[in-house]
């Protein structure tokens, strides 16, 4: 059965847990903040608070209530989150490196940059853009599978000397499934054997019609090596972002998605988190997947310690009790007891699910043998 812990429900709605308990009482449901309620009851509560229910997956306990809407007056503009995708070696990382070099604002240049796979850049016209470099699309896929759709725009990198390849097509399908607008960056245009028109024609076969072919998908010829077309690419992104009118509420308890996580010998578990709603602060208590923690330090993409991170900002989070997974959702909660409770609950639920899956397999195997 689909259930949710009362605290978690309050957290996802950014409402006080006491108010949620009160609302439940009015409906004749007596539950403490640590108790679970079923999805239908949760839905009634969500509507009672004037939020919208989005059911992401009916089968996944954790995703019964994935997102709630903020009140319009609480929303503020936020930077777009751009994921760079494309076939192996087509120049995703080089392109991102080149973009960062050309657009780092003076004063920041020369600083040691942490490689966290997520960066913010400021364009010459002052637009702030958040970039994700996702090798193998693993993070993107698992995040989408978990309903945490972090990407606003996909930049599809296609090398002009190699044209459309299997992972190019995969990336197109990802963007389509996620309903995310795409911008095509035709890279390596400095190479003598570069053929940008071949790329455009082959994209047509996959129903990607670029502007140069009278379609609606913006396409830009670039070179990560010479820097050709980079300003144009940034402009194309900024234009697309403007159309999307992206907003978030910075004044609620933070929620974000894990881009990558690792166990660092010196620092313990470290997660790179992209904040989606609210502002993550030092000292915040949080749950993230089956783990929980208290923010000991936040480190930005320039390797600097910061006190907080608002919507669309990628940061490294220190202070975790365990290593979460890419795609896990981070939610700030009120107390350590709650954090531990939710993490334990999730851990148990995941264990039960695995056990059930294991049992089903065994049964299948038995049937197959019979
Ligand atoms: P994966 O992360 O392994 O999928 O690769 P990637 O897409 O990030 O490609 P990467 O940036 O690592 O570049 C692959 C190779 O192509 C490197 O040797 C780059 O120097 C080269 N390269 C990337 N962009 C350009 C370009 O615009 N022109 C030329 N001539 N070479 C490039
Ligand atoms: Mg790369």
PDB file of C-alpha atoms in Angstrom, residues 207-328:
ATOM      1  CA  UNK A 207      12.809  14.000 -36.111  1.00  0.00           C
ATOM      2  CA  UNK A 208      15.050  16.697 -34.723  1.00  0.00           C
ATOM      3  CA  UNK A 209      14.550  19.587 -37.123  1.00  0.00           C
ATOM      4  CA  UNK A 210      17.039  22.362 -36.445  1.00  0.00           C
ATOM      5  CA  UNK A 211      16.536  26.034 -37.297  1.00  0.00           C
ATOM      6  CA  UNK A 212      19.003  25.824 -40.186  1.00  0.00           C
ATOM      7  CA  UNK A 213      16.622  23.241 -41.680  1.00  0.00           C
ATOM      8  CA  UNK A 214      13.612  25.510 -41.030  1.00  0.00           C
ATOM      9  CA  UNK A 215      12.765  23.701 -37.803  1.00  0.00           C
ATOM     10  CA  UNK A 216      12.386  24.951 -34.247  1.00  0.00           C
ATOM     11  CA  UNK A 217      15.387  23.415 -32.515  1.00  0.00           C
ATOM     12  CA  UNK A 218      18.178  25.953 -32.090  1.00  0.00           C
ATOM     13  CA  UNK A 219      21.500  24.780 -33.534  1.00  0.00           C
ATOM     14  CA  UNK A 220      24.907  26.376 -33.105  1.00  0.00           C
ATOM     15  CA  UNK A 221      28.228  25.490 -34.708  1.00  0.00           C
ATOM     16  CA  UNK A 222      30.919  25.460 -32.035  1.00  0.00           C
ATOM     17  CA  UNK A 223      34.460  24.425 -31.248  1.00  0.00           C
ATOM     18  CA  UNK A 224      35.563  23.728 -27.708  1.00  0.00           C
ATOM     19  CA  UNK A 225      39.158  24.120 -28.876  1.00  0.00           C
ATOM     20  CA  UNK A 226      39.010  27.473 -30.676  1.00  0.00           C
ATOM     21  CA  UNK A 227      36.065  28.880 -28.731  1.00  0.00           C
ATOM     22  CA  UNK A 228      34.088  29.465 -31.914  1.00  0.00           C
ATOM     23  CA  UNK A 229      30.341  29.880 -31.396  1.00  0.00           C
ATOM     24  CA  UNK A 230      30.424  29.662 -27.598  1.00  0.00           C
ATOM     25  CA  UNK A 231      28.896  33.092 -27.038  1.00  0.00           C
ATOM     26  CA  UNK A 232      26.224  32.211 -29.551  1.00  0.00           C
ATOM     27  CA  UNK A 233      25.513  28.959 -27.720  1.00  0.00           C
ATOM     28  CA  UNK A 234      25.185  30.779 -24.392  1.00  0.00           C
ATOM     29  CA  UNK A 235      22.822  33.258 -26.021  1.00  0.00           C
ATOM     30  CA  UNK A 236      20.718  30.426 -27.423  1.00  0.00           C
ATOM     31  CA  UNK A 237      20.509  28.908 -23.939  1.00  0.00           C
ATOM     32  CA  UNK A 238      19.617  32.228 -22.314  1.00  0.00           C
ATOM     33  CA  UNK A 239      16.899  32.758 -24.939  1.00  0.00           C
ATOM     34  CA  UNK A 240      15.431  29.316 -24.363  1.00  0.00           C
ATOM     35  CA  UNK A 241      15.558  29.871 -20.605  1.00  0.00           C
ATOM     36  CA  UNK A 242      13.686  33.151 -20.907  1.00  0.00           C
ATOM     37  CA  UNK A 243      10.854  31.391 -22.720  1.00  0.00           C
ATOM     38  CA  UNK A 244      10.594  28.845 -19.906  1.00  0.00           C
ATOM     39  CA  UNK A 245      10.121  31.541 -17.211  1.00  0.00           C
ATOM     40  CA  UNK A 246      11.696  29.363 -14.534  1.00  0.00           C
ATOM     41  CA  UNK A 247      10.808  30.081 -10.934  1.00  0.00           C
ATOM     42  CA  UNK A 248      11.292  28.698  -7.448  1.00  0.00           C
ATOM     43  CA  UNK A 249      10.550  29.685  -3.876  1.00  0.00           C
ATOM     44  CA  UNK A 250      13.850  30.410  -2.105  1.00  0.00           C
ATOM     45  CA  UNK A 251      12.160  30.901   1.284  1.00  0.00           C
ATOM     46  CA  UNK A 252      11.104  27.378   2.121  1.00  0.00           C
ATOM     47  CA  UNK A 253      12.973  24.463   3.626  1.00  0.00           C
ATOM     48  CA  UNK A 254      15.332  23.174   0.983  1.00  0.00           C
ATOM     49  CA  UNK A 255      14.743  20.316  -1.388  1.00  0.00           C
ATOM     50  CA  UNK A 256      17.270  19.155  -3.947  1.00  0.00           C
ATOM     51  CA  UNK A 257      18.530  16.266  -6.023  1.00  0.00           C
ATOM     52  CA  UNK A 258      21.782  14.359  -5.642  1.00  0.00           C
ATOM     53  CA  UNK A 259      23.848  14.633  -8.821  1.00  0.00           C
ATOM     54  CA  UNK A 260      26.625  12.407  -7.565  1.00  0.00           C
ATOM     55  CA  UNK A 261      27.819  11.045  -4.243  1.00  0.00           C
ATOM     56  CA  UNK A 262      30.970   9.402  -2.993  1.00  0.00           C
ATOM     57  CA  UNK A 263      32.752   8.294   0.135  1.00  0.00           C
ATOM     58  CA  UNK A 264      35.746  10.575   0.518  1.00  0.00           C
ATOM     59  CA  UNK A 265      38.612   9.234   2.635  1.00  0.00           C
ATOM     60  CA  UNK A 266      39.241  12.526   4.385  1.00  0.00           C
ATOM     61  CA  UNK A 267      35.827  14.112   4.407  1.00  0.00           C
ATOM     62  CA  UNK A 268      33.453  11.168   4.744  1.00  0.00           C
ATOM     63  CA  UNK A 269      30.354  10.842   2.556  1.00  0.00           C
ATOM     64  CA  UNK A 270      30.039  13.787   0.161  1.00  0.00           C
ATOM     65  CA  UNK A 271      27.055  14.497  -2.060  1.00  0.00           C
ATOM     66  CA  UNK A 272      26.819  17.006  -4.882  1.00  0.00           C
ATOM     67  CA  UNK A 273      23.339  18.392  -4.579  1.00  0.00           C
ATOM     68  CA  UNK A 274      21.460  20.626  -6.953  1.00  0.00           C
ATOM     69  CA  UNK A 275      19.052  22.707  -4.892  1.00  0.00           C
ATOM     70  CA  UNK A 276      15.613  22.872  -6.501  1.00  0.00           C
ATOM     71  CA  UNK A 277      13.425  24.620  -3.940  1.00  0.00           C
ATOM     72  CA  UNK A 278      14.230  26.671  -0.893  1.00  0.00           C
ATOM     73  CA  UNK A 279      17.674  27.501   0.452  1.00  0.00           C
ATOM     74  CA  UNK A 280      20.022  24.913   1.923  1.00  0.00           C
ATOM     75  CA  UNK A 281      21.978  26.287   4.883  1.00  0.00           C
ATOM     76  CA  UNK A 282      24.801  25.221   7.134  1.00  0.00           C
ATOM     77  CA  UNK A 283      23.358  23.429  10.161  1.00  0.00           C
ATOM     78  CA  UNK A 284      20.255  22.235   8.312  1.00  0.00           C
ATOM     79  CA  UNK A 285      19.084  18.737   9.210  1.00  0.00           C
ATOM     80  CA  UNK A 286      18.060  16.639   6.247  1.00  0.00           C
ATOM     81  CA  UNK A 287      17.087  13.268   4.871  1.00  0.00           C
ATOM     82  CA  UNK A 288      18.432  12.153   1.516  1.00  0.00           C
ATOM     83  CA  UNK A 289      17.266   8.813   0.182  1.00  0.00           C
ATOM     84  CA  UNK A 290      17.928   6.294   2.927  1.00  0.00           C
ATOM     85  CA  UNK A 291      20.513   8.546   4.577  1.00  0.00           C
ATOM     86  CA  UNK A 292      20.286  11.579   6.809  1.00  0.00           C
ATOM     87  CA  UNK A 293      22.630  14.191   8.161  1.00  0.00           C
ATOM     88  CA  UNK A 294      23.308  17.738   9.323  1.00  0.00           C
ATOM     89  CA  UNK A 295      24.998  20.153   6.921  1.00  0.00           C
ATOM     90  CA  UNK A 296      28.538  20.571   8.277  1.00  0.00           C
ATOM     91  CA  UNK A 297      29.840  22.444   5.258  1.00  0.00           C
ATOM     92  CA  UNK A 298      28.688  23.543   1.827  1.00  0.00           C
ATOM     93  CA  UNK A 299      31.247  23.889  -0.958  1.00  0.00           C
ATOM     94  CA  UNK A 300      30.432  25.622  -4.223  1.00  0.00           C
ATOM     95  CA  UNK A 301      31.687  24.798  -7.727  1.00  0.00           C
ATOM     96  CA  UNK A 302      34.713  27.043  -7.221  1.00  0.00           C
ATOM     97  CA  UNK A 303      35.837  25.054  -4.199  1.00  0.00           C
ATOM     98  CA  UNK A 304      34.812  27.787  -1.762  1.00  0.00           C
ATOM     99  CA  UNK A 305      32.907  27.222   1.460  1.00  0.00           C
ATOM    100  CA  UNK A 306      29.531  28.939   1.429  1.00  0.00           C
ATOM    101  CA  UNK A 307      26.873  29.384   4.109  1.00  0.00           C
ATOM    102  CA  UNK A 308      23.901  28.674   1.892  1.00  0.00           C
ATOM    103  CA  UNK A 309      22.733  27.614  -1.550  1.00  0.00           C
ATOM    104  CA  UNK A 310      19.484  28.712  -3.186  1.00  0.00           C
ATOM    105  CA  UNK A 311      17.452  27.342  -6.124  1.00  0.00           C
ATOM    106  CA  UNK A 312      19.440  25.980  -9.097  1.00  0.00           C
ATOM    107  CA  UNK A 313      22.733  26.195  -7.193  1.00  0.00           C
ATOM    108  CA  UNK A 314      24.942  23.080  -7.158  1.00  0.00           C
ATOM    109  CA  UNK A 315      26.884  22.461  -3.930  1.00  0.00           C
ATOM    110  CA  UNK A 316      28.857  19.743  -2.253  1.00  0.00           C
ATOM    111  CA  UNK A 317      27.224  18.774   1.015  1.00  0.00           C
ATOM    112  CA  UNK A 318      29.292  17.471   3.943  1.00  0.00           C
ATOM    113  CA  UNK A 319      27.839  16.021   7.107  1.00  0.00           C
ATOM    114  CA  UNK A 320      26.082  12.900   5.832  1.00  0.00           C
ATOM    115  CA  UNK A 321      25.746   9.730   7.881  1.00  0.00           C
ATOM    116  CA  UNK A 322      26.008   7.542   4.804  1.00  0.00           C
ATOM    117  CA  UNK A 323      26.506   7.803   1.059  1.00  0.00           C
ATOM    118  CA  UNK A 324      23.288   8.434  -0.887  1.00  0.00           C
ATOM    119  CA  UNK A 325      22.748   7.590  -4.555  1.00  0.00           C
ATOM    120  CA  UNK A 326      22.600   9.813  -7.611  1.00  0.00           C
ATOM    121  CA  UNK A 327      18.987  10.797  -8.073  1.00  0.00           C
ATOM    122  CA  UNK A 328      18.123  10.691  -4.362  1.00  0.00           C
TER     123      UNK A 328
END
